[in-house]
mmCIF file of C-alpha atoms in Angstrom:
data_model
loop_
_atom_site.group_PDB
_atom_site.id
_atom_site.type_symbol
_atom_site.label_atom_id
_atom_site.label_comp_id
_atom_site.label_asym_id
_atom_site.label_seq_id
_atom_site.Cartn_x
_atom_site.Cartn_y
_atom_site.Cartn_z
ATOM 1 C CA MET A 1 0.000 0.000 0.000
ATOM 2 C CA LYS A 2 2.996 2.324 0.190
ATOM 3 C CA THR A 3 3.429 3.811 -3.269
ATOM 4 C CA LEU A 4 5.877 6.504 -4.325
ATOM 5 C CA LEU A 5 3.898 8.710 -6.681
ATOM 6 C CA ILE A 6 5.565 8.532 -10.067
ATOM 7 C CA LEU A 7 5.348 12.282 -10.682
ATOM 8 C CA GLY A 8 8.598 13.189 -12.398
ATOM 9 C CA PHE A 9 9.761 9.580 -12.285
ATOM 10 C CA LEU A 10 11.140 9.828 -15.804
ATOM 11 C CA ILE A 11 14.313 11.275 -14.314
ATOM 12 C CA LEU A 12 15.129 7.634 -13.727
ATOM 13 C CA ALA A 13 15.896 7.467 -17.437
ATOM 14 C CA LEU A 14 19.245 8.958 -16.521
ATOM 15 C CA PHE A 15 20.037 5.650 -14.882
ATOM 16 C CA SER A 16 18.759 3.406 -17.645
ATOM 17 C CA CYS A 17 22.273 2.667 -18.881
ATOM 18 C CA GLN A 18 23.452 1.504 -15.469
ATOM 19 C CA LYS A 19 24.810 -2.035 -15.586
ATOM 20 C CA GLY A 20 24.249 -4.607 -12.894
ATOM 21 C CA GLU A 21 26.885 -5.763 -10.432
ATOM 22 C CA VAL A 22 28.835 -8.953 -10.861
ATOM 23 C CA ILE A 23 27.559 -11.155 -8.051
ATOM 24 C CA SER A 24 28.597 -14.745 -7.498
ATOM 25 C CA PRO A 25 25.738 -17.288 -7.644
ATOM 26 C CA ASN A 26 26.984 -18.549 -4.279
ATOM 27 C CA ASN A 27 25.960 -15.219 -2.791
ATOM 28 C CA TYR A 28 22.314 -16.128 -3.351
ATOM 29 C CA THR A 29 22.569 -19.645 -1.950
ATOM 30 C CA CYS A 30 19.767 -20.397 0.479
ATOM 31 C CA ASN A 31 17.636 -23.330 1.551
ATOM 32 C CA PHE A 32 14.815 -24.292 3.859
ATOM 33 C CA ASN A 33 15.623 -26.707 6.658
ATOM 34 C CA PHE A 34 12.204 -28.319 6.818
ATOM 35 C CA GLU A 35 10.016 -30.665 4.821
ATOM 36 C CA ASP A 36 7.173 -28.887 3.067
ATOM 37 C CA SER A 37 4.316 -30.427 1.127
ATOM 38 C CA SER A 38 4.990 -28.655 -2.172
ATOM 39 C CA GLN A 39 5.673 -31.764 -4.273
ATOM 40 C CA PRO A 40 2.696 -33.869 -3.096
ATOM 41 C CA HIS A 41 0.365 -30.876 -2.899
ATOM 42 C CA PRO A 42 -2.699 -31.630 -5.070
ATOM 43 C CA ARG A 43 -2.839 -28.078 -6.478
ATOM 44 C CA ARG A 44 0.871 -27.582 -7.075
ATOM 45 C CA SER A 45 0.494 -27.414 -10.863
ATOM 46 C CA ASN A 46 -2.240 -24.749 -10.563
ATOM 47 C CA TYR A 47 -0.142 -22.586 -8.283
ATOM 48 C CA GLN A 48 3.000 -22.954 -10.380
ATOM 49 C CA ALA A 49 1.076 -22.191 -13.581
ATOM 50 C CA GLN A 50 -0.229 -18.969 -12.050
ATOM 51 C CA ILE A 51 3.187 -17.564 -11.167
ATOM 52 C CA ASP A 52 4.666 -18.805 -14.445
ATOM 53 C CA ASP A 53 1.952 -16.833 -16.213
ATOM 54 C CA MET A 54 3.048 -13.708 -14.341
ATOM 55 C CA THR A 55 6.651 -14.041 -15.527
ATOM 56 C CA GLN A 56 6.014 -15.404 -19.008
ATOM 57 C CA LYS A 57 3.084 -13.190 -20.012
ATOM 58 C CA GLY A 58 2.967 -10.348 -17.496
ATOM 59 C CA GLY A 59 6.589 -9.268 -17.767
ATOM 60 C CA VAL A 60 7.311 -9.868 -14.065
ATOM 61 C CA VAL A 61 11.035 -10.504 -13.559
ATOM 62 C CA GLY A 62 10.565 -12.899 -10.652
ATOM 63 C CA VAL A 63 7.818 -13.995 -8.289
ATOM 64 C CA SER A 64 7.785 -16.276 -5.267
ATOM 65 C CA MET A 65 4.636 -17.487 -3.546
ATOM 66 C CA SER A 66 3.574 -19.375 -0.459
ATOM 67 C CA VAL A 67 0.155 -20.974 -0.070
ATOM 68 C CA HIS A 68 -0.821 -22.605 3.213
ATOM 69 C CA ASP A 69 -4.197 -24.241 2.787
ATOM 70 C CA GLN A 70 -6.020 -27.334 4.027
ATOM 71 C CA ASP A 71 -3.726 -29.552 1.943
ATOM 72 C CA GLY A 72 -0.555 -28.191 3.497
ATOM 73 C CA LEU A 73 2.187 -25.752 2.560
ATOM 74 C CA TRP A 74 3.160 -25.066 -1.045
ATOM 75 C CA LEU A 75 6.199 -22.947 -1.894
ATOM 76 C CA GLY A 76 7.143 -21.958 -5.412
ATOM 77 C CA SER A 77 8.959 -19.422 -7.548
ATOM 78 C CA SER A 78 9.304 -18.381 -11.173
ATOM 79 C CA GLY A 79 11.624 -16.107 -13.092
ATOM 80 C CA LYS A 80 14.868 -14.446 -12.061
ATOM 81 C CA ALA A 81 16.343 -13.092 -8.842
ATOM 82 C CA ASP A 82 19.082 -11.293 -10.779
ATOM 83 C CA LEU A 83 18.949 -10.676 -14.526
ATOM 84 C CA TYR A 84 22.523 -9.471 -14.967
ATOM 85 C CA ASN A 85 23.973 -12.589 -13.338
ATOM 86 C CA ASN A 86 21.232 -14.910 -14.631
ATOM 87 C CA ILE A 87 20.207 -16.180 -11.182
ATOM 88 C CA ASP A 88 16.957 -18.136 -10.959
ATOM 89 C CA LEU A 89 14.602 -17.040 -8.200
ATOM 90 C CA GLN A 90 14.107 -19.485 -5.329
ATOM 91 C CA PRO A 91 11.337 -19.418 -2.685
ATOM 92 C CA CYS A 92 13.924 -18.893 0.070
ATOM 93 C CA HIS A 93 15.426 -15.739 -1.450
ATOM 94 C CA ILE A 94 14.888 -12.512 0.487
ATOM 95 C CA THR A 95 13.222 -9.447 -0.995
ATOM 96 C CA ARG A 96 11.783 -6.065 -0.040
ATOM 97 C CA VAL A 97 8.144 -6.225 1.012
ATOM 98 C CA GLY A 98 7.468 -2.554 1.792
ATOM 99 C CA SER A 99 4.395 -1.548 3.727
ATOM 100 C CA THR A 100 3.465 -5.065 4.770
ATOM 101 C CA VAL A 101 5.620 -4.093 7.760
ATOM 102 C CA LYS A 102 2.695 -2.016 9.034
ATOM 103 C CA MET A 103 0.989 -5.206 10.175
ATOM 104 C CA TYR A 104 4.115 -6.095 12.159
ATOM 105 C CA THR A 105 4.323 -2.562 13.558
ATOM 106 C CA ALA A 106 0.705 -2.697 14.715
ATOM 107 C CA THR A 107 1.304 -6.114 16.298
ATOM 108 C CA LEU A 108 4.295 -4.739 18.174
ATOM 109 C CA ILE A 109 2.321 -1.745 19.439
ATOM 110 C CA LEU A 110 -0.381 -4.102 20.720
ATOM 111 C CA LYS A 111 2.288 -6.169 22.485
ATOM 112 C CA LEU A 112 3.581 -3.019 24.183
ATOM 113 C CA GLN A 113 0.059 -2.308 25.395
ATOM 114 C CA GLU A 114 -0.146 -5.833 26.804
ATOM 115 C CA GLU A 115 3.119 -5.134 28.636
ATOM 116 C CA GLY A 116 1.569 -2.028 30.205
ATOM 117 C CA LYS A 117 3.897 0.382 28.420
ATOM 118 C CA LEU A 118 1.212 2.316 26.553
ATOM 119 C CA ASN A 119 -2.524 2.544 25.970
ATOM 120 C CA LEU A 120 -4.012 2.700 22.497
ATOM 121 C CA ASP A 121 -6.337 5.509 23.534
ATOM 122 C CA GLN A 122 -3.539 7.731 24.762
ATOM 123 C CA LYS A 123 -2.606 10.643 22.561
ATOM 124 C CA ILE A 124 0.747 10.008 20.954
ATOM 125 C CA ALA A 125 1.704 13.506 22.155
ATOM 126 C CA GLU A 126 1.820 12.037 25.674
ATOM 127 C CA HIS A 127 4.959 10.181 24.541
ATOM 128 C CA LEU A 128 6.459 12.296 21.755
ATOM 129 C CA SER A 129 7.198 16.008 21.552
ATOM 130 C CA GLY A 130 8.993 18.592 19.446
ATOM 131 C CA ASP A 131 8.371 19.510 15.810
ATOM 132 C CA PRO A 132 6.827 16.172 14.786
ATOM 133 C CA ILE A 133 4.000 16.876 17.228
ATOM 134 C CA LYS A 134 3.855 20.658 16.999
ATOM 135 C CA ARG A 135 4.152 21.011 13.234
ATOM 136 C CA ILE A 136 2.144 18.032 11.953
ATOM 137 C CA LYS A 137 -1.546 18.871 11.959
ATOM 138 C CA ASN A 138 -3.595 16.577 14.235
ATOM 139 C CA ALA A 139 -0.481 15.049 15.838
ATOM 140 C CA GLU A 140 -1.239 16.791 19.137
ATOM 141 C CA LYS A 141 -4.796 15.402 19.133
ATOM 142 C CA ALA A 142 -4.526 11.952 17.573
ATOM 143 C CA THR A 143 -4.456 8.780 19.649
ATOM 144 C CA ILE A 144 -2.215 5.783 19.088
ATOM 145 C CA ARG A 145 -5.258 3.789 17.967
ATOM 146 C CA GLN A 146 -6.117 6.444 15.388
ATOM 147 C CA LEU A 147 -2.608 6.362 13.972
ATOM 148 C CA LEU A 148 -2.765 2.575 13.744
ATOM 149 C CA GLN A 149 -6.107 2.693 11.929
ATOM 150 C CA HIS A 150 -5.267 5.642 9.668
ATOM 151 C CA SER A 151 -8.118 7.597 11.240
ATOM 152 C CA SER A 152 -5.860 10.402 12.520
ATOM 153 C CA GLY A 153 -6.339 12.559 9.437
ATOM 154 C CA ILE A 154 -2.581 13.214 9.396
ATOM 155 C CA TYR A 155 -1.113 14.168 6.023
ATOM 156 C CA ASN A 156 0.774 11.464 4.113
ATOM 157 C CA TYR A 157 4.290 12.812 3.557
ATOM 158 C CA ILE A 158 4.736 10.702 0.423
ATOM 159 C CA GLN A 159 2.121 12.824 -1.350
ATOM 160 C CA SER A 160 4.279 15.932 -0.994
ATOM 161 C CA SER A 161 5.586 17.067 -4.386
ATOM 162 C CA GLN A 162 8.619 18.478 -2.564
ATOM 163 C CA PHE A 163 9.399 15.021 -1.170
ATOM 164 C CA GLN A 164 8.905 13.374 -4.544
ATOM 165 C CA THR A 165 11.286 15.825 -6.184
ATOM 166 C CA ALA A 166 13.901 15.481 -3.435
ATOM 167 C CA SER A 167 13.705 11.702 -3.552
ATOM 168 C CA ILE A 168 13.980 11.520 -7.320
ATOM 169 C CA ASN A 169 16.913 13.926 -7.335
ATOM 170 C CA ASN A 170 18.867 11.609 -5.030
ATOM 171 C CA LEU A 171 17.555 8.099 -5.472
ATOM 172 C CA ILE A 172 20.229 6.436 -3.350
ATOM 173 C CA LYS A 173 19.878 8.786 -0.381
ATOM 174 C CA GLU A 174 19.159 7.064 2.934
ATOM 175 C CA TRP A 175 16.365 8.918 4.719
ATOM 176 C CA HIS A 176 15.605 8.868 8.436
ATOM 177 C CA ALA A 177 12.332 9.498 10.236
ATOM 178 C CA GLU A 178 13.034 13.162 10.951
ATOM 179 C CA ASP A 179 13.948 13.795 7.300
ATOM 180 C CA LEU A 180 10.683 12.332 6.062
ATOM 181 C CA LEU A 181 8.411 13.896 8.665
ATOM 182 C CA GLN A 182 9.480 17.367 7.549
ATOM 183 C CA TYR A 183 7.443 16.868 4.392
ATOM 184 C CA ALA A 184 4.291 16.592 6.527
ATOM 185 C CA TYR A 185 5.049 19.762 8.504
ATOM 186 C CA ASP A 186 2.385 22.452 8.251
ATOM 187 C CA LYS A 187 0.380 20.479 5.698
ATOM 188 C CA PRO A 188 -3.414 20.491 6.155
ATOM 189 C CA ALA A 189 -4.956 17.456 7.786
ATOM 190 C CA TYR A 190 -7.382 15.387 5.735
ATOM 191 C CA PHE A 191 -10.047 15.582 8.455
ATOM 192 C CA GLU A 192 -10.440 15.809 12.222
ATOM 193 C CA PRO A 193 -9.222 12.726 14.108
ATOM 194 C CA ASP A 194 -11.669 9.811 13.930
ATOM 195 C CA ALA A 195 -13.895 11.482 11.313
ATOM 196 C CA ASP A 196 -12.833 9.090 8.535
ATOM 197 C CA VAL A 197 -9.957 6.847 7.480
ATOM 198 C CA HIS A 198 -7.240 7.834 4.990
ATOM 199 C CA TYR A 199 -4.006 5.929 4.402
ATOM 200 C CA SER A 200 -0.950 7.816 5.628
ATOM 201 C CA ASN A 201 2.611 6.586 6.011
ATOM 202 C CA THR A 202 3.268 9.479 8.380
ATOM 203 C CA ASN A 203 1.161 7.705 11.009
ATOM 204 C CA TYR A 204 3.542 4.753 11.038
ATOM 205 C CA ILE A 205 6.707 6.827 11.092
ATOM 206 C CA LEU A 206 5.365 8.407 14.283
ATOM 207 C CA LEU A 207 4.523 4.942 15.658
ATOM 208 C CA GLY A 208 8.090 3.838 14.956
ATOM 209 C CA LEU A 209 9.406 6.806 16.944
ATOM 210 C CA LEU A 210 7.016 5.825 19.732
ATOM 211 C CA ILE A 211 8.411 2.284 19.806
ATOM 212 C CA GLU A 212 11.991 3.539 19.982
ATOM 213 C CA LYS A 213 11.102 6.061 22.684
ATOM 214 C CA ILE A 214 9.442 3.433 24.885
ATOM 215 C CA GLU A 215 11.985 0.649 24.343
ATOM 216 C CA ARG A 216 15.088 2.888 24.149
ATOM 217 C CA LYS A 217 16.452 0.746 21.330
ATOM 218 C CA ALA A 218 16.745 0.934 17.566
ATOM 219 C CA LEU A 219 13.594 -0.122 15.773
ATOM 220 C CA TYR A 220 15.187 -3.174 14.190
ATOM 221 C CA GLN A 221 16.326 -4.438 17.592
ATOM 222 C CA VAL A 222 12.810 -4.240 19.055
ATOM 223 C CA PHE A 223 11.326 -6.096 16.085
ATOM 224 C CA GLU A 224 13.989 -8.777 16.377
ATOM 225 C CA GLU A 225 13.451 -9.278 20.100
ATOM 226 C CA LYS A 226 9.661 -9.242 20.146
ATOM 227 C CA ILE A 227 8.650 -10.749 16.795
ATOM 228 C CA PHE A 228 11.380 -12.120 14.535
ATOM 229 C CA ARG A 229 13.332 -14.275 16.999
ATOM 230 C CA PRO A 230 10.349 -15.668 18.940
ATOM 231 C CA LEU A 231 8.806 -16.828 15.658
ATOM 232 C CA ASN A 232 12.167 -18.022 14.263
ATOM 233 C CA LEU A 233 11.799 -15.773 11.225
ATOM 234 C CA LYS A 234 15.399 -16.260 10.134
ATOM 235 C CA TYR A 235 14.855 -14.722 6.693
ATOM 236 C CA THR A 236 13.261 -11.547 8.079
ATOM 237 C CA SER A 237 14.827 -8.253 9.116
ATOM 238 C CA LEU A 238 14.294 -4.527 9.054
ATOM 239 C CA ALA A 239 16.446 -2.721 6.531
ATOM 240 C CA GLY A 240 17.757 -0.407 9.243
ATOM 241 C CA LYS A 241 20.081 -3.198 10.372
ATOM 242 C CA ASN A 242 21.501 -3.791 6.899
ATOM 243 C CA PRO A 243 19.859 -1.593 4.242
ATOM 244 C CA VAL A 244 20.901 -3.575 1.148
ATOM 245 C CA PRO A 245 21.907 -7.120 2.101
ATOM 246 C CA SER A 246 24.335 -8.664 -0.376
ATOM 247 C CA ASN A 247 21.935 -11.568 -0.959
ATOM 248 C CA ILE A 248 18.747 -9.578 -1.503
ATOM 249 C CA ILE A 249 17.254 -10.201 -4.938
ATOM 250 C CA ARG A 250 17.646 -7.372 -7.428
ATOM 251 C CA GLY A 251 14.732 -4.996 -8.023
ATOM 252 C CA TYR A 252 13.539 -3.746 -11.427
ATOM 253 C CA ILE A 253 11.131 -1.164 -12.836
ATOM 254 C CA ASP A 254 9.281 -1.024 -16.142
ATOM 255 C CA LEU A 255 10.143 2.631 -16.700
ATOM 256 C CA TYR A 256 8.772 3.016 -20.212
ATOM 257 C CA SER A 257 5.841 0.567 -19.931
ATOM 258 C CA ASN A 258 7.442 -1.631 -22.560
ATOM 259 C CA LEU A 259 8.618 -4.466 -20.273
ATOM 260 C CA GLN A 260 12.251 -3.458 -20.883
ATOM 261 C CA VAL A 261 13.172 -3.186 -17.221
ATOM 262 C CA ILE A 262 16.029 -1.332 -15.569
ATOM 263 C CA GLU A 263 17.551 -2.235 -12.224
ATOM 264 C CA SER A 264 16.478 -0.238 -9.159
ATOM 265 C CA THR A 265 17.926 -2.221 -6.260
ATOM 266 C CA TYR A 266 19.403 0.817 -4.504
ATOM 267 C CA TYR A 267 16.502 3.241 -5.032
ATOM 268 C CA SER A 268 14.436 2.703 -1.866
ATOM 269 C CA GLY A 269 16.439 4.656 0.693
ATOM 270 C CA TRP A 270 13.436 6.409 2.218
ATOM 271 C CA ASP A 271 12.218 2.988 3.313
ATOM 272 C CA TYR A 272 15.119 1.753 5.414
ATOM 273 C CA TYR A 273 14.814 3.156 8.931
ATOM 274 C CA THR A 274 11.129 3.704 9.632
ATOM 275 C CA ALA A 275 8.146 1.607 10.704
ATOM 276 C CA ASP A 276 6.085 2.373 7.601
ATOM 277 C CA GLY A 277 8.295 0.280 5.293
ATOM 278 C CA GLY A 278 11.686 -1.347 5.173
ATOM 279 C CA LEU A 279 10.761 -4.962 5.849
ATOM 280 C CA ILE A 280 12.957 -7.591 4.181
ATOM 281 C CA SER A 281 11.583 -11.123 4.136
ATOM 282 C CA ASN A 282 10.247 -13.884 1.909
ATOM 283 C CA PRO A 283 6.746 -15.351 1.475
ATOM 284 C CA TYR A 284 7.462 -18.317 3.752
ATOM 285 C CA ASP A 285 8.462 -16.197 6.752
ATOM 286 C CA MET A 286 5.564 -13.839 6.097
ATOM 287 C CA THR A 287 3.186 -16.807 6.091
ATOM 288 C CA VAL A 288 4.583 -17.997 9.416
ATOM 289 C CA PHE A 289 4.005 -14.546 10.893
ATOM 290 C CA PHE A 290 0.476 -14.129 9.521
ATOM 291 C CA LYS A 291 -0.639 -17.617 10.600
ATOM 292 C CA ALA A 292 0.776 -17.109 14.086
ATOM 293 C CA LEU A 293 -0.909 -13.713 14.391
ATOM 294 C CA MET A 294 -4.321 -15.039 13.368
ATOM 295 C CA ALA A 295 -3.929 -18.050 15.688
ATOM 296 C CA GLY A 296 -3.385 -15.789 18.712
ATOM 297 C CA LYS A 297 0.224 -16.894 19.180
ATOM 298 C CA ILE A 298 1.760 -13.403 19.140
ATOM 299 C CA ILE A 299 -0.809 -11.185 20.831
ATOM 300 C CA LYS A 300 -3.728 -12.022 23.106
ATOM 301 C CA PRO A 301 -7.271 -12.582 21.784
ATOM 302 C CA ALA A 302 -8.435 -9.175 23.045
ATOM 303 C CA SER A 303 -5.587 -7.477 21.195
ATOM 304 C CA LEU A 304 -6.345 -9.404 18.018
ATOM 305 C CA GLN A 305 -10.001 -8.436 18.332
ATOM 306 C CA ALA A 306 -8.970 -4.783 18.563
ATOM 307 C CA MET A 307 -6.769 -5.209 15.513
ATOM 308 C CA LEU A 308 -9.703 -6.641 13.556
ATOM 309 C CA SER A 309 -12.129 -3.847 14.457
ATOM 310 C CA TRP A 310 -13.043 -2.353 11.091
ATOM 311 C CA ARG A 311 -13.707 1.150 9.793
ATOM 312 C CA MET A 312 -15.200 1.753 6.358
ATOM 313 C CA PRO A 313 -13.785 4.775 4.469
ATOM 314 C CA LYS A 314 -16.349 7.261 3.213
ATOM 315 C CA GLU A 315 -14.953 6.856 -0.294
ATOM 316 C CA GLN A 316 -13.896 3.610 -1.971
ATOM 317 C CA ASP A 317 -11.593 3.077 -4.917
ATOM 318 C CA PRO A 318 -13.972 2.078 -7.753
ATOM 319 C CA GLU A 319 -11.182 0.063 -9.385
ATOM 320 C CA PHE A 320 -10.517 -2.121 -6.353
ATOM 321 C CA TYR A 321 -12.391 -4.350 -3.946
ATOM 322 C CA PRO A 322 -14.355 -2.639 -1.158
ATOM 323 C CA ILE A 323 -12.007 -2.450 1.822
ATOM 324 C CA GLN A 324 -12.195 -1.677 5.519
ATOM 325 C CA TYR A 325 -9.429 -0.474 7.812
ATOM 326 C CA GLY A 326 -8.313 -2.328 10.931
ATOM 327 C CA LEU A 327 -5.217 -1.633 13.018
ATOM 328 C CA GLY A 328 -2.371 -2.196 10.588
ATOM 329 C CA ILE A 329 -4.493 -4.558 8.525
ATOM 330 C CA PHE A 330 -7.262 -4.369 5.939
ATOM 331 C CA SER A 331 -10.321 -6.425 5.127
ATOM 332 C CA MET A 332 -11.733 -6.766 1.636
ATOM 333 C CA GLU A 333 -14.595 -8.567 -0.039
ATOM 334 C CA THR A 334 -13.369 -10.905 -2.792
ATOM 335 C CA PRO A 335 -14.904 -13.634 -4.965
ATOM 336 C CA ARG A 336 -13.345 -16.105 -2.518
ATOM 337 C CA GLY A 337 -14.904 -14.399 0.492
ATOM 338 C CA ILE A 338 -13.502 -11.984 3.062
ATOM 339 C CA ALA A 339 -9.728 -11.602 3.047
ATOM 340 C CA TYR A 340 -7.557 -9.895 5.636
ATOM 341 C CA PHE A 341 -4.518 -8.407 3.931
ATOM 342 C CA HIS A 342 -1.747 -5.888 3.609
ATOM 343 C CA SER A 343 0.316 -5.145 0.536
ATOM 344 C CA GLY A 344 3.467 -3.128 0.130
ATOM 345 C CA ASP A 345 5.906 -1.874 -2.430
ATOM 346 C CA ALA A 346 9.183 -0.119 -2.948
ATOM 347 C CA ILE A 347 10.891 0.925 -6.175
ATOM 348 C CA GLY A 348 11.296 -2.406 -7.955
ATOM 349 C CA TYR A 349 9.470 -4.575 -5.429
ATOM 350 C CA TYR A 350 5.900 -5.508 -4.476
ATOM 351 C CA ALA A 351 4.390 -7.989 -2.020
ATOM 352 C CA ASN A 352 0.964 -8.957 -0.763
ATOM 353 C CA MET A 353 -0.123 -11.125 2.151
ATOM 354 C CA LEU A 354 -3.678 -12.461 2.418
ATOM 355 C CA TYR A 355 -5.533 -14.553 4.984
ATOM 356 C CA PHE A 356 -9.012 -15.989 4.437
ATOM 357 C CA PRO A 357 -10.700 -16.412 7.835
ATOM 358 C CA ALA A 358 -13.374 -18.757 6.469
ATOM 359 C CA ASP A 359 -10.885 -21.611 6.053
ATOM 360 C CA GLY A 360 -7.535 -20.261 7.286
ATOM 361 C CA THR A 361 -5.878 -20.269 3.862
ATOM 362 C CA THR A 362 -2.899 -17.917 3.757
ATOM 363 C CA VAL A 363 -1.444 -16.661 0.476
ATOM 364 C CA VAL A 364 1.683 -14.529 0.238
ATOM 365 C CA TYR A 365 3.437 -13.511 -2.948
ATOM 366 C CA ALA A 366 6.350 -11.190 -3.663
ATOM 367 C CA VAL A 367 7.810 -9.856 -6.908
ATOM 368 C CA ASN A 368 11.028 -8.030 -7.719
ATOM 369 C CA SER A 369 9.627 -5.755 -10.417
ATOM 370 C CA ASN A 370 6.881 -3.155 -10.675
ATOM 371 C CA TYR A 371 5.521 0.011 -12.304
ATOM 372 C CA GLY A 372 4.491 0.405 -15.929
ATOM 373 C CA ARG A 373 2.842 -2.596 -17.536
ATOM 374 C CA ILE A 374 4.159 -4.932 -14.840
ATOM 375 C CA ASP A 375 1.737 -3.508 -12.277
ATOM 376 C CA HIS A 376 -1.134 -4.948 -14.316
ATOM 377 C CA ALA A 377 0.213 -8.418 -13.543
ATOM 378 C CA VAL A 378 0.926 -7.970 -9.842
ATOM 379 C CA SER A 379 -1.084 -5.302 -7.996
ATOM 380 C CA THR A 380 -4.324 -4.501 -9.822
ATOM 381 C CA LYS A 381 -7.683 -5.937 -8.854
ATOM 382 C CA ASN A 382 -7.567 -8.247 -11.855
ATOM 383 C CA ALA A 383 -4.076 -9.499 -11.007
ATOM 384 C CA MET A 384 -4.998 -10.101 -7.388
ATOM 385 C CA GLU A 385 -8.215 -11.857 -8.391
ATOM 386 C CA LYS A 386 -6.295 -14.396 -10.471
ATOM 387 C CA ILE A 387 -4.159 -15.308 -7.482
ATOM 388 C CA ILE A 388 -7.122 -15.399 -5.134
ATOM 389 C CA LEU A 389 -9.222 -17.614 -7.404
ATOM 390 C CA VAL A 390 -6.446 -20.104 -8.135
ATOM 391 C CA THR A 391 -6.443 -20.957 -4.407
ATOM 392 C CA LYS A 392 -10.188 -21.560 -4.378
ATOM 393 C CA LYS A 393 -11.253 -25.177 -4.634
#
């Protein structure tokens, strides 16, 4: 759900002649140390055909997918992890998964409430101060719950044309929370707190600062201690620890909408150090997290119930499914029934994680290419519907 507006994005053409790095195939070596049910899975050919269609017909460079349904766990991949070095994508490879981190951030905030360190109905201004509170409209009034649910009305910094220009002019710059928040300073709020819901990355940058203030540790350390290690998510990290791991799959963009992609691996520096993006993982680890969350193994039932308390926006996107906002999670009506989900992207990467409460099926897919014509194969309603329906018996 985190999308850099492509206003002025053609400046990237300056980089279109950039060659890839020489990377040894051994650098990408990875494996799972468990037995999955991919080979005997009765729908393995359907799932593999779907992701092959994305790479062979949709122009997607590489896609990996995890499906955990009533027949077990299926893991698959198609396409390339690295075009320049001709590396095939494997399900265990790590990738950027963008704003899906918001579900993890919300889970962590709920854990901190369970530990008695905060209350969702406190104003965030009770914990934070200075310009981020004084100069961001509604920040003095909004509660932690409202930030989690995007009902604060706080301006989304990523919509600032000044930010877009600054980011495009220095695509490899590494941004920190304070740098990004400045682009929300003195901007009008969308509405009074709790009057509606409107997606805003600024909410989650503030929540990340809250986590660091309470725990007195770097954001990546808190996530490791409270979520990643307890769940044994060994392929998962926040980029703040290591912004561009040497074994992360390469990212690509379809700059000219002609499926002639250029590499963009180093162009997501605004996403590294904040709680609104920056998650690095793979579909298997994301499935483990989502299943554990829905099973009540990370937060208590009351916290999960709060997370799944829905708000309907006054306006819906006519080109997408009707959605409702929870705390760091969304609900949408699909042809397969209700799905809980969160998607995310960065420049050259996109991921989506879905859970169907009717039968517990969990579907997570991640691609290392986006924008232009590729988006039609990965993030539109039609693209998502193909993936959703292929998992329906």
